Amino acid sequence: MTVKRAICLAGGGPAVGLSLGALERIGQEPDIRFQVWSLACIGAWLGVVWNQAPPGKEAETARAFFKGIFRPDDVYENFPIAAAFAPDYESSISNTLNFVMDSDNYRNLVVPEAIKEASDEIVSFMSSPGKWSAANLNSLVLNQMLAVNPMSRFMTSLMYKSNTKGLSRIFYPDSAFLQQIDFKALYGKDRPILYHNAYNLTDQALELFSNKDDHYGNITAESVCACSALPYIEEPVTMGGKVYCEGATIDTVNFERLIANHPELEEVWVSRILDRKQIRQPRNLYDALNNLVMLFAATTSEDDVKLFRYHLMETRSKVKVVEIHVAHHINYDWSWSNLEHSTKAGWVAADAAIKEYRSNPPKPLVCKGAKS
């Protein structure tokens, strides 16, 4: 009798190899198949690429796709940016010109009172050796020099207040990158049901997209790009007149309505990929930015799993949870070596989870103190 299973592939950007390796190992078990895939951010890309591939070519197709996003190590060393994160140069130039030509952006560039006050502060600082410290000097330069200087004020407002909304843009209707994916194949009768999330900024609501559930929007190139549009890093995506960003900022593992939509499920397998123990002390701004993005995602994904387990216990659900161990010794480089290293680590983690699953089958979660 076929066990009704779902798999949740969480967000985690350059840690995607962990889920890729896990899928490769699970794929070797003919009796472990997933009828439902619940996806978020990079997990959505993996789930979509995996399930649109020709049968038997899933792992090969996914490896080739992500290798095109990651970079060779020697190239990545001095250009640490994923290949998919290209800025929209045309729009950036247009936004700059529109900003420069808008007379409203020249108001309050000169604030006489602030300039006078800053001048007094500079004179006071220069005549008071007791104030001469690195902290006070840095504050002086920022607040009494740059903040009141008309040119620096204009350049700062141009940088932060033009209509450019992200460092990069991922969705283009005619993108060769997106044309690698056969989205129509997801709708074949032999394909499992997929869900991915995206956050609707217009309506302030988390939304689901699916290839087969008519209650939700369809999975398309546009929706998958919206799913991973991390604020500041990637521009939000407009669909149907509404603006969307990454759904993993709300639900990193995408447990949203999983049990409600599929009460027949017996098992839920989870590939979380991010963990706080992966975070390292930053050596530079590159590391610091990775920490900024990944630390919140790691803690959110941990909490999501805890809350999901708690929900199952509270509702006395019979659903069993199989969680694949998260490797701590990977990094967040978009490099080929990290992709290969994390894929191997994901394979090993899934292998351990399968052995545990075979020797000690999971049981429904029981709330402490609950009466049978």
mmCIF file of C-alpha atoms in Angstrom:
data_model
loop_
_atom_site.group_PDB
_atom_site.id
_atom_site.type_symbol
_atom_site.label_atom_id
_atom_site.label_comp_id
_atom_site.label_asym_id
_atom_site.label_seq_id
_atom_site.Cartn_x
_atom_site.Cartn_y
_atom_site.Cartn_z
ATOM 1 C CA MET A 1 0.000 0.000 0.000
ATOM 2 C CA THR A 2 1.444 3.384 -1.048
ATOM 3 C CA VAL A 3 2.292 5.718 1.816
ATOM 4 C CA LYS A 4 0.994 9.246 1.242
ATOM 5 C CA ARG A 5 4.004 11.505 1.618
ATOM 6 C CA ALA A 6 4.937 15.154 1.253
ATOM 7 C CA ILE A 7 8.391 16.710 1.149
ATOM 8 C CA CYS A 8 9.191 20.266 2.182
ATOM 9 C CA LEU A 9 12.224 21.894 0.582
ATOM 10 C CA ALA A 10 13.149 25.035 2.476
ATOM 11 C CA GLY A 11 14.829 28.239 1.385
ATOM 12 C CA GLY A 12 18.536 28.728 1.877
ATOM 13 C CA GLY A 13 20.135 30.060 -1.314
ATOM 14 C CA PRO A 14 23.666 28.675 -1.754
ATOM 15 C CA ALA A 15 22.927 25.790 0.649
ATOM 16 C CA VAL A 16 20.606 24.264 -1.992
ATOM 17 C CA GLY A 17 23.089 21.439 -2.557
ATOM 18 C CA LEU A 18 21.939 19.916 0.747
ATOM 19 C CA SER A 19 18.449 19.391 -0.639
ATOM 20 C CA LEU A 20 19.790 18.339 -4.033
ATOM 21 C CA GLY A 21 21.952 15.643 -2.459
ATOM 22 C CA ALA A 22 19.071 14.535 -0.255
ATOM 23 C CA LEU A 23 16.789 14.111 -3.273
ATOM 24 C CA GLU A 24 19.470 12.138 -5.093
ATOM 25 C CA ARG A 25 19.785 9.722 -2.167
ATOM 26 C CA ILE A 26 16.030 9.408 -1.588
ATOM 27 C CA GLY A 27 15.568 8.765 -5.297
ATOM 28 C CA GLN A 28 17.491 5.510 -4.851
ATOM 29 C CA GLU A 29 14.698 4.188 -2.648
ATOM 30 C CA PRO A 30 11.936 2.930 -4.995
ATOM 31 C CA ASP A 31 9.340 2.813 -2.226
ATOM 32 C CA ILE A 32 9.855 6.423 -1.044
ATOM 33 C CA ARG A 33 8.041 8.781 -3.358
ATOM 34 C CA PHE A 34 6.344 12.103 -2.666
ATOM 35 C CA GLN A 35 2.883 12.917 -3.933
ATOM 36 C CA VAL A 36 3.085 16.480 -2.581
ATOM 37 C CA TRP A 37 6.008 18.936 -2.724
ATOM 38 C CA SER A 38 5.864 22.069 -0.591
ATOM 39 C CA LEU A 39 8.551 24.568 -1.542
ATOM 40 C CA ALA A 40 10.074 27.932 -0.616
ATOM 41 C CA CYS A 41 12.684 30.175 -2.270
ATOM 42 C CA ILE A 42 15.625 28.107 -3.586
ATOM 43 C CA GLY A 43 13.671 24.997 -2.619
ATOM 44 C CA ALA A 44 11.033 26.057 -5.140
ATOM 45 C CA TRP A 45 13.614 26.301 -7.898
ATOM 46 C CA LEU A 46 14.929 22.842 -7.027
ATOM 47 C CA GLY A 47 11.457 21.312 -6.754
ATOM 48 C CA VAL A 48 10.346 22.809 -10.063
ATOM 49 C CA VAL A 49 13.532 21.883 -11.962
ATOM 50 C CA TRP A 50 13.491 18.366 -10.507
ATOM 51 C CA ASN A 51 9.856 17.677 -11.402
ATOM 52 C CA GLN A 52 9.928 19.146 -14.919
ATOM 53 C CA ALA A 53 12.850 16.952 -15.914
ATOM 54 C CA PRO A 54 12.383 13.805 -18.032
ATOM 55 C CA PRO A 55 11.803 10.745 -15.788
ATOM 56 C CA GLY A 56 15.119 9.302 -14.663
ATOM 57 C CA LYS A 57 16.980 12.544 -15.510
ATOM 58 C CA GLU A 58 15.942 14.551 -12.456
ATOM 59 C CA ALA A 59 19.288 14.604 -10.641
ATOM 60 C CA GLU A 60 21.302 15.179 -13.814
ATOM 61 C CA THR A 61 19.024 18.022 -14.899
ATOM 62 C CA ALA A 62 19.037 19.711 -11.492
ATOM 63 C CA ARG A 63 22.821 19.490 -11.186
ATOM 64 C CA ALA A 64 23.305 21.098 -14.587
ATOM 65 C CA PHE A 65 20.797 23.852 -13.838
ATOM 66 C CA PHE A 66 22.355 24.876 -10.525
ATOM 67 C CA LYS A 67 25.872 24.586 -11.854
ATOM 68 C CA GLY A 68 24.870 27.400 -14.205
ATOM 69 C CA ILE A 69 23.873 29.575 -11.225
ATOM 70 C CA PHE A 70 27.005 28.817 -9.196
ATOM 71 C CA ARG A 71 30.425 29.887 -10.532
ATOM 72 C CA PRO A 72 33.783 28.124 -11.015
ATOM 73 C CA ASP A 73 35.884 28.670 -7.923
ATOM 74 C CA ASP A 74 38.635 30.658 -9.639
ATOM 75 C CA VAL A 75 36.071 33.046 -11.126
ATOM 76 C CA TYR A 76 34.049 33.294 -7.927
ATOM 77 C CA GLU A 77 37.081 34.086 -5.765
ATOM 78 C CA ASN A 78 37.243 37.703 -6.927
ATOM 79 C CA PHE A 79 33.663 38.043 -8.146
ATOM 80 C CA PRO A 80 31.489 36.606 -5.343
ATOM 81 C CA ILE A 81 28.092 37.047 -6.990
ATOM 82 C CA ALA A 82 25.786 34.274 -8.226
ATOM 83 C CA ALA A 83 25.426 34.175 -12.011
ATOM 84 C CA ALA A 84 21.643 34.705 -11.762
ATOM 85 C CA PHE A 85 21.949 37.994 -9.824
ATOM 86 C CA ALA A 86 22.364 40.442 -12.695
ATOM 87 C CA PRO A 87 21.367 44.079 -12.106
ATOM 88 C CA ASP A 88 18.818 45.653 -14.435
ATOM 89 C CA TYR A 89 21.219 48.150 -16.010
ATOM 90 C CA GLU A 90 18.671 49.671 -18.382
ATOM 91 C CA SER A 91 16.200 50.388 -15.596
ATOM 92 C CA SER A 92 18.951 51.672 -13.309
ATOM 93 C CA ILE A 93 20.039 54.211 -15.935
ATOM 94 C CA SER A 94 16.422 55.230 -16.548
ATOM 95 C CA ASN A 95 15.759 55.556 -12.816
ATOM 96 C CA THR A 96 18.886 57.682 -12.401
ATOM 97 C CA LEU A 97 17.904 60.026 -15.228
ATOM 98 C CA ASN A 98 14.340 60.343 -13.927
ATOM 99 C CA PHE A 99 15.651 61.170 -10.470
ATOM 100 C CA VAL A 100 18.090 63.771 -11.780
ATOM 101 C CA MET A 101 15.409 65.411 -13.951
ATOM 102 C CA ASP A 102 12.813 65.627 -11.179
ATOM 103 C CA SER A 103 12.968 69.087 -9.596
ATOM 104 C CA ASP A 104 11.397 67.792 -6.377
ATOM 105 C CA ASN A 105 14.633 65.936 -5.626
ATOM 106 C CA TYR A 106 16.517 69.238 -5.320
ATOM 107 C CA ARG A 107 14.400 70.596 -2.498
ATOM 108 C CA ASN A 108 16.130 70.918 0.868
ATOM 109 C CA LEU A 109 19.554 70.093 -0.502
ATOM 110 C CA VAL A 110 20.758 73.251 1.228
ATOM 111 C CA VAL A 111 19.578 73.551 4.821
ATOM 112 C CA PRO A 112 21.176 76.776 6.167
ATOM 113 C CA GLU A 113 20.357 76.154 9.817
ATOM 114 C CA ALA A 114 21.866 72.678 9.700
ATOM 115 C CA ILE A 115 24.997 73.983 7.948
ATOM 116 C CA LYS A 116 25.434 76.714 10.577
ATOM 117 C CA GLU A 117 24.991 74.241 13.415
ATOM 118 C CA ALA A 118 27.435 71.802 11.777
ATOM 119 C CA SER A 119 30.029 74.573 11.367
ATOM 120 C CA ASP A 120 29.801 75.391 15.046
ATOM 121 C CA GLU A 121 30.203 71.727 15.938
ATOM 122 C CA ILE A 122 33.310 71.419 13.725
ATOM 123 C CA VAL A 123 34.914 74.479 15.319
ATOM 124 C CA SER A 124 34.103 73.148 18.785
ATOM 125 C CA PHE A 125 35.578 69.756 17.927
ATOM 126 C CA MET A 126 38.793 71.193 16.474
ATOM 127 C CA SER A 127 39.362 73.361 19.543
ATOM 128 C CA SER A 128 38.675 70.560 22.049
ATOM 129 C CA PRO A 129 41.462 67.916 22.028
ATOM 130 C CA GLY A 130 39.543 65.984 24.655
ATOM 131 C CA LYS A 131 36.960 65.098 21.978
ATOM 132 C CA TRP A 132 39.551 63.736 19.558
ATOM 133 C CA SER A 133 38.688 60.067 19.380
ATOM 134 C CA ALA A 134 37.877 57.732 16.497
ATOM 135 C CA ALA A 135 34.218 57.501 17.514
ATOM 136 C CA ASN A 136 33.770 61.272 17.721
ATOM 137 C CA LEU A 137 35.657 61.873 14.477
ATOM 138 C CA ASN A 138 33.541 59.334 12.581
ATOM 139 C CA SER A 139 30.390 60.910 13.941
ATOM 140 C CA LEU A 140 31.624 64.372 12.978
ATOM 141 C CA VAL A 141 32.360 63.347 9.395
ATOM 142 C CA LEU A 142 28.950 61.704 8.989
ATOM 143 C CA ASN A 143 26.769 64.284 10.703
ATOM 144 C CA GLN A 144 28.583 67.618 10.427
ATOM 145 C CA MET A 145 30.208 67.139 7.017
ATOM 146 C CA LEU A 146 28.423 64.609 4.804
ATOM 147 C CA ALA A 147 24.878 64.999 6.158
ATOM 148 C CA VAL A 148 24.787 68.751 5.465
ATOM 149 C CA ASN A 149 26.880 68.895 2.284
ATOM 150 C CA PRO A 150 24.516 69.455 -0.696
ATOM 151 C CA MET A 151 26.480 67.205 -3.054
ATOM 152 C CA SER A 152 26.699 64.253 -0.672
ATOM 153 C CA ARG A 153 23.032 64.729 0.229
ATOM 154 C CA PHE A 154 22.047 64.537 -3.431
ATOM 155 C CA MET A 155 24.215 61.497 -4.202
ATOM 156 C CA THR A 156 22.955 59.670 -1.116
ATOM 157 C CA SER A 157 19.317 60.336 -1.995
ATOM 158 C CA LEU A 158 20.013 59.259 -5.590
ATOM 159 C CA MET A 159 21.468 55.995 -4.340
ATOM 160 C CA TYR A 160 18.670 55.155 -1.896
ATOM 161 C CA LYS A 161 15.584 56.968 -3.181
ATOM 162 C CA SER A 162 15.491 56.459 -6.939
ATOM 163 C CA ASN A 163 13.031 53.850 -8.212
ATOM 164 C CA THR A 164 15.613 51.046 -8.226
ATOM 165 C CA LYS A 165 14.232 48.486 -5.759
ATOM 166 C CA GLY A 166 16.907 45.815 -5.649
ATOM 167 C CA LEU A 167 20.522 45.040 -6.437
ATOM 168 C CA SER A 168 19.433 42.581 -9.109
ATOM 169 C CA ARG A 169 16.461 41.517 -11.185
ATOM 170 C CA ILE A 170 15.690 37.887 -11.945
ATOM 171 C CA PHE A 171 12.415 37.882 -13.889
ATOM 172 C CA TYR A 172 12.423 38.701 -17.587
ATOM 173 C CA PRO A 173 9.767 37.166 -19.876
ATOM 174 C CA ASP A 174 12.362 36.366 -22.559
ATOM 175 C CA SER A 175 15.119 35.175 -20.209
ATOM 176 C CA ALA A 176 17.290 32.342 -21.557
ATOM 177 C CA PHE A 177 17.901 31.391 -17.924
ATOM 178 C CA LEU A 178 14.177 30.768 -17.340
ATOM 179 C CA GLN A 179 13.677 29.114 -20.717
ATOM 180 C CA GLN A 180 15.766 26.200 -19.448
ATOM 181 C CA ILE A 181 12.726 25.157 -17.392
ATOM 182 C CA ASP A 182 9.782 23.431 -19.066
ATOM 183 C CA PHE A 183 6.977 24.739 -16.878
ATOM 184 C CA LYS A 184 4.356 22.986 -19.009
ATOM 185 C CA ALA A 185 5.856 19.634 -18.017
ATOM 186 C CA LEU A 186 4.848 20.316 -14.386
ATOM 187 C CA TYR A 187 1.212 19.946 -15.419
ATOM 188 C CA GLY A 188 1.573 16.404 -16.794
ATOM 189 C CA LYS A 189 -0.654 13.720 -15.282
ATOM 190 C CA ASP A 190 2.356 11.789 -13.998
ATOM 191 C CA ARG A 191 3.764 14.741 -12.028
ATOM 192 C CA PRO A 192 3.193 15.245 -8.282
ATOM 193 C CA ILE A 193 1.388 18.267 -6.912
ATOM 194 C CA LEU A 194 3.680 21.187 -6.142
ATOM 195 C CA TYR A 195 3.171 24.292 -4.025
ATOM 196 C CA HIS A 196 5.441 27.256 -3.530
ATOM 197 C CA ASN A 197 4.850 30.460 -1.605
ATOM 198 C CA ALA A 198 5.357 34.168 -2.264
ATOM 199 C CA TYR A 199 4.504 37.174 -0.127
ATOM 200 C CA ASN A 200 1.940 39.577 -1.571
ATOM 201 C CA LEU A 201 3.189 43.020 -0.507
ATOM 202 C CA THR A 202 0.102 44.722 -1.942
ATOM 203 C CA ASP A 203 -2.371 42.723 0.142
ATOM 204 C CA GLN A 204 0.091 41.912 2.952
ATOM 205 C CA ALA A 205 -0.617 38.187 2.689
ATOM 206 C CA LEU A 206 1.332 34.990 2.083
ATOM 207 C CA GLU A 207 0.061 33.256 -1.049
ATOM 208 C CA LEU A 208 0.510 29.783 -2.507
ATOM 209 C CA PHE A 209 0.996 28.798 -6.138
ATOM 210 C CA SER A 210 0.465 25.297 -7.480
ATOM 211 C CA ASN A 211 0.678 23.233 -10.640
ATOM 212 C CA LYS A 212 -2.516 21.271 -9.888
ATOM 213 C CA ASP A 213 -4.470 22.852 -7.026
ATOM 214 C CA ASP A 214 -7.050 25.188 -8.554
ATOM 215 C CA HIS A 215 -7.467 27.073 -5.273
ATOM 216 C CA TYR A 216 -4.190 28.868 -5.949
ATOM 217 C CA GLY A 217 -2.396 30.663 -8.750
ATOM 218 C CA ASN A 218 -0.463 28.644 -11.324
ATOM 219 C CA ILE A 219 3.240 27.963 -11.003
ATOM 220 C CA THR A 220 4.977 29.943 -13.731
ATOM 221 C CA ALA A 221 8.387 31.451 -14.382
ATOM 222 C CA GLU A 222 7.020 34.685 -12.950
ATOM 223 C CA SER A 223 5.689 33.100 -9.754
ATOM 224 C CA VAL A 224 8.946 31.220 -9.046
ATOM 225 C CA CYS A 225 10.913 34.453 -9.474
ATOM 226 C CA ALA A 226 8.498 36.172 -7.072
ATOM 227 C CA CYS A 227 9.010 33.296 -4.642
ATOM 228 C CA SER A 228 12.718 34.103 -4.346
ATOM 229 C CA ALA A 229 12.701 37.901 -4.658
ATOM 230 C CA LEU A 230 14.556 38.596 -1.417
ATOM 231 C CA PRO A 231 14.096 42.294 -0.518
ATOM 232 C CA TYR A 232 17.070 44.518 -1.337
ATOM 233 C CA ILE A 233 18.947 41.646 -3.031
ATOM 234 C CA GLU A 234 16.364 41.126 -5.780
ATOM 235 C CA GLU A 235 13.644 43.399 -7.091
ATOM 236 C CA PRO A 236 10.076 42.425 -6.213
ATOM 237 C CA VAL A 237 7.961 40.932 -8.998
ATOM 238 C CA THR A 238 4.638 42.371 -10.154
ATOM 239 C CA MET A 239 1.955 39.837 -11.094
ATOM 240 C CA GLY A 240 -1.618 40.735 -11.903
ATOM 241 C CA GLY A 241 -1.052 44.285 -10.735
ATOM 242 C CA LYS A 242 0.190 43.156 -7.314
ATOM 243 C CA VAL A 243 3.737 43.212 -5.970
ATOM 244 C CA TYR A 244 5.362 40.081 -4.549
ATOM 245 C CA CYS A 245 8.580 39.255 -2.725
ATOM 246 C CA GLU A 246 10.143 36.146 -1.236
ATOM 247 C CA GLY A 247 7.663 34.014 0.699
ATOM 248 C CA ALA A 248 10.435 32.456 2.783
ATOM 249 C CA THR A 249 10.654 35.701 4.737
ATOM 250 C CA ILE A 250 7.357 34.574 6.304
ATOM 251 C CA ASP A 251 7.448 30.771 6.012
ATOM 252 C CA THR A 252 10.937 29.494 5.223
ATOM 253 C CA VAL A 253 9.899 25.830 4.989
ATOM 254 C CA ASN A 254 6.395 26.450 3.559
ATOM 255 C CA PHE A 255 4.168 24.424 5.849
ATOM 256 C CA GLU A 256 1.350 26.838 4.952
ATOM 257 C CA ARG A 257 -1.920 24.856 4.695
ATOM 258 C CA LEU A 258 -0.032 21.641 3.911
ATOM 259 C CA ILE A 259 -2.132 19.425 6.188
ATOM 260 C CA ALA A 260 -5.345 21.353 5.534
ATOM 261 C CA ASN A 261 -4.946 20.865 1.792
ATOM 262 C CA HIS A 262 -3.920 17.224 2.140
ATOM 263 C CA PRO A 263 -5.446 15.594 5.217
ATOM 264 C CA GLU A 264 -4.644 12.176 3.714
ATOM 265 C CA LEU A 265 -0.909 12.661 4.281
ATOM 266 C CA GLU A 266 0.811 10.102 6.466
ATOM 267 C CA GLU A 267 4.381 11.422 6.404
ATOM 268 C CA VAL A 268 6.059 14.783 5.900
ATOM 269 C CA TRP A 269 9.766 14.780 5.075
ATOM 270 C CA VAL A 270 11.650 18.025 5.725
ATOM 271 C CA SER A 271 14.873 19.296 4.173
ATOM 272 C CA ARG A 272 15.575 22.478 6.138
ATOM 273 C CA ILE A 273 19.185 23.157 4.858
ATOM 274 C CA LEU A 274 19.876 26.200 7.093
ATOM 275 C CA ASP A 275 20.987 26.155 10.710
ATOM 276 C CA ARG A 276 22.410 28.741 13.084
ATOM 277 C CA LYS A 277 25.562 26.657 13.538
ATOM 278 C CA GLN A 278 26.450 27.338 9.901
ATOM 279 C CA ILE A 279 26.953 31.041 10.671
ATOM 280 C CA ARG A 280 30.616 32.041 10.990
ATOM 281 C CA GLN A 281 32.325 35.211 12.181
ATOM 282 C CA PRO A 282 32.454 37.641 9.249
ATOM 283 C CA ARG A 283 35.831 38.443 7.730
ATOM 284 C CA ASN A 284 34.543 41.109 5.356
ATOM 285 C CA LEU A 285 31.364 42.747 4.015
ATOM 286 C CA TYR A 286 30.674 39.712 1.837
ATOM 287 C CA ASP A 287 30.500 37.447 4.914
ATOM 288 C CA ALA A 288 28.537 40.061 6.832
ATOM 289 C CA LEU A 289 25.869 40.274 4.113
ATOM 290 C CA ASN A 290 25.573 36.480 4.031
ATOM 291 C CA ASN A 291 25.096 36.464 7.795
ATOM 292 C CA LEU A 292 22.449 39.177 7.568
ATOM 293 C CA VAL A 293 20.438 37.135 5.069
ATOM 294 C CA MET A 294 21.034 33.622 6.338
ATOM 295 C CA LEU A 295 20.855 34.098 10.102
ATOM 296 C CA PHE A 296 17.225 35.199 10.042
ATOM 297 C CA ALA A 297 16.360 32.436 7.560
ATOM 298 C CA ALA A 298 18.085 29.796 9.684
ATOM 299 C CA THR A 299 16.292 30.791 12.868
ATOM 300 C CA THR A 300 12.971 31.146 11.039
ATOM 301 C CA SER A 301 13.276 27.693 9.498
ATOM 302 C CA GLU A 302 14.106 26.146 12.879
ATOM 303 C CA ASP A 303 11.078 27.830 14.402
ATOM 304 C CA ASP A 304 8.869 26.784 11.484
ATOM 305 C CA VAL A 305 9.676 23.117 12.074
ATOM 306 C CA LYS A 306 9.093 23.448 15.822
ATOM 307 C CA LEU A 307 5.753 25.154 15.247
ATOM 308 C CA PHE A 308 4.722 22.538 12.681
ATOM 309 C CA ARG A 309 5.524 19.739 15.108
ATOM 310 C CA TYR A 310 3.626 21.547 17.847
ATOM 311 C CA HIS A 311 0.629 21.998 15.530
ATOM 312 C CA LEU A 312 0.603 18.276 14.786
ATOM 313 C CA MET A 313 0.721 17.449 18.484
ATOM 314 C CA GLU A 314 -1.981 19.950 19.401
ATOM 315 C CA THR A 315 -4.335 18.643 16.712
ATOM 316 C CA ARG A 316 -3.387 15.033 17.525
ATOM 317 C CA SER A 317 -2.558 14.499 13.894
ATOM 318 C CA LYS A 318 -1.329 11.062 12.840
ATOM 319 C CA VAL A 319 1.137 12.606 10.407
ATOM 320 C CA LYS A 320 4.726 11.506 11.012
ATOM 321 C CA VAL A 321 7.667 13.876 10.482
ATOM 322 C CA VAL A 322 11.006 12.775 9.023
ATOM 323 C CA GLU A 323 13.564 15.558 9.307
ATOM 324 C CA ILE A 324 16.816 15.328 7.351
ATOM 325 C CA HIS A 325 19.814 16.454 9.399
ATOM 326 C CA VAL A 326 21.277 19.857 8.465
ATOM 327 C CA ALA A 327 25.021 19.839 7.749
ATOM 328 C CA HIS A 328 26.912 22.568 9.620
ATOM 329 C CA HIS A 329 30.224 22.455 7.751
ATOM 330 C CA ILE A 330 29.107 24.068 4.483
ATOM 331 C CA ASN A 331 29.531 27.716 3.536
ATOM 332 C CA TYR A 332 27.385 30.198 1.623
ATOM 333 C CA ASP A 333 29.562 30.606 -1.457
ATOM 334 C CA TRP A 334 27.908 30.381 -4.870
ATOM 335 C CA SER A 335 30.918 28.342 -6.017
ATOM 336 C CA TRP A 336 31.081 24.987 -7.759
ATOM 337 C CA SER A 337 33.087 23.472 -4.905
ATOM 338 C CA ASN A 338 30.476 24.504 -2.341
ATOM 339 C CA LEU A 339 27.676 23.128 -4.523
ATOM 340 C CA GLU A 340 29.496 19.808 -4.839
ATOM 341 C CA HIS A 341 30.468 19.729 -1.168
ATOM 342 C CA SER A 342 26.953 20.502 0.050
ATOM 343 C CA THR A 343 25.404 18.012 -2.379
ATOM 344 C CA LYS A 344 27.579 15.259 -0.933
ATOM 345 C CA ALA A 345 26.691 16.392 2.593
ATOM 346 C CA GLY A 346 22.988 16.321 1.716
ATOM 347 C CA TRP A 347 23.351 12.799 0.319
ATOM 348 C CA VAL A 348 25.029 11.623 3.538
ATOM 349 C CA ALA A 349 22.383 13.319 5.709
ATOM 350 C CA ALA A 350 19.545 11.742 3.744
ATOM 351 C CA ASP A 351 21.258 8.355 3.901
ATOM 352 C CA ALA A 352 21.386 8.624 7.690
ATOM 353 C CA ALA A 353 17.730 9.691 7.797
ATOM 354 C CA ILE A 354 16.694 6.727 5.636
ATOM 355 C CA LYS A 355 18.617 4.248 7.781
ATOM 356 C CA GLU A 356 16.945 5.677 10.877
ATOM 357 C CA TYR A 357 13.594 5.552 9.092
ATOM 358 C CA ARG A 358 14.083 1.863 8.241
ATOM 359 C CA SER A 359 15.349 0.782 11.649
ATOM 360 C CA ASN A 360 13.140 2.983 13.791
ATOM 361 C CA PRO A 361 9.984 3.965 11.868
ATOM 362 C CA PRO A 362 8.657 7.391 12.859
ATOM 363 C CA LYS A 363 5.577 7.639 15.031
ATOM 364 C CA PRO A 364 2.918 10.337 15.312
ATOM 365 C CA LEU A 365 3.933 13.130 17.671
ATOM 366 C CA VAL A 366 2.330 13.069 21.096
ATOM 367 C CA CYS A 367 1.737 16.169 23.177
ATOM 368 C CA LYS A 368 3.089 15.738 26.690
ATOM 369 C CA GLY A 369 0.295 15.281 29.150
ATOM 370 C CA ALA A 370 -2.249 14.539 26.418
ATOM 371 C CA LYS A 371 -4.792 11.880 27.229
ATOM 372 C CA SER A 372 -5.477 9.145 24.725
#
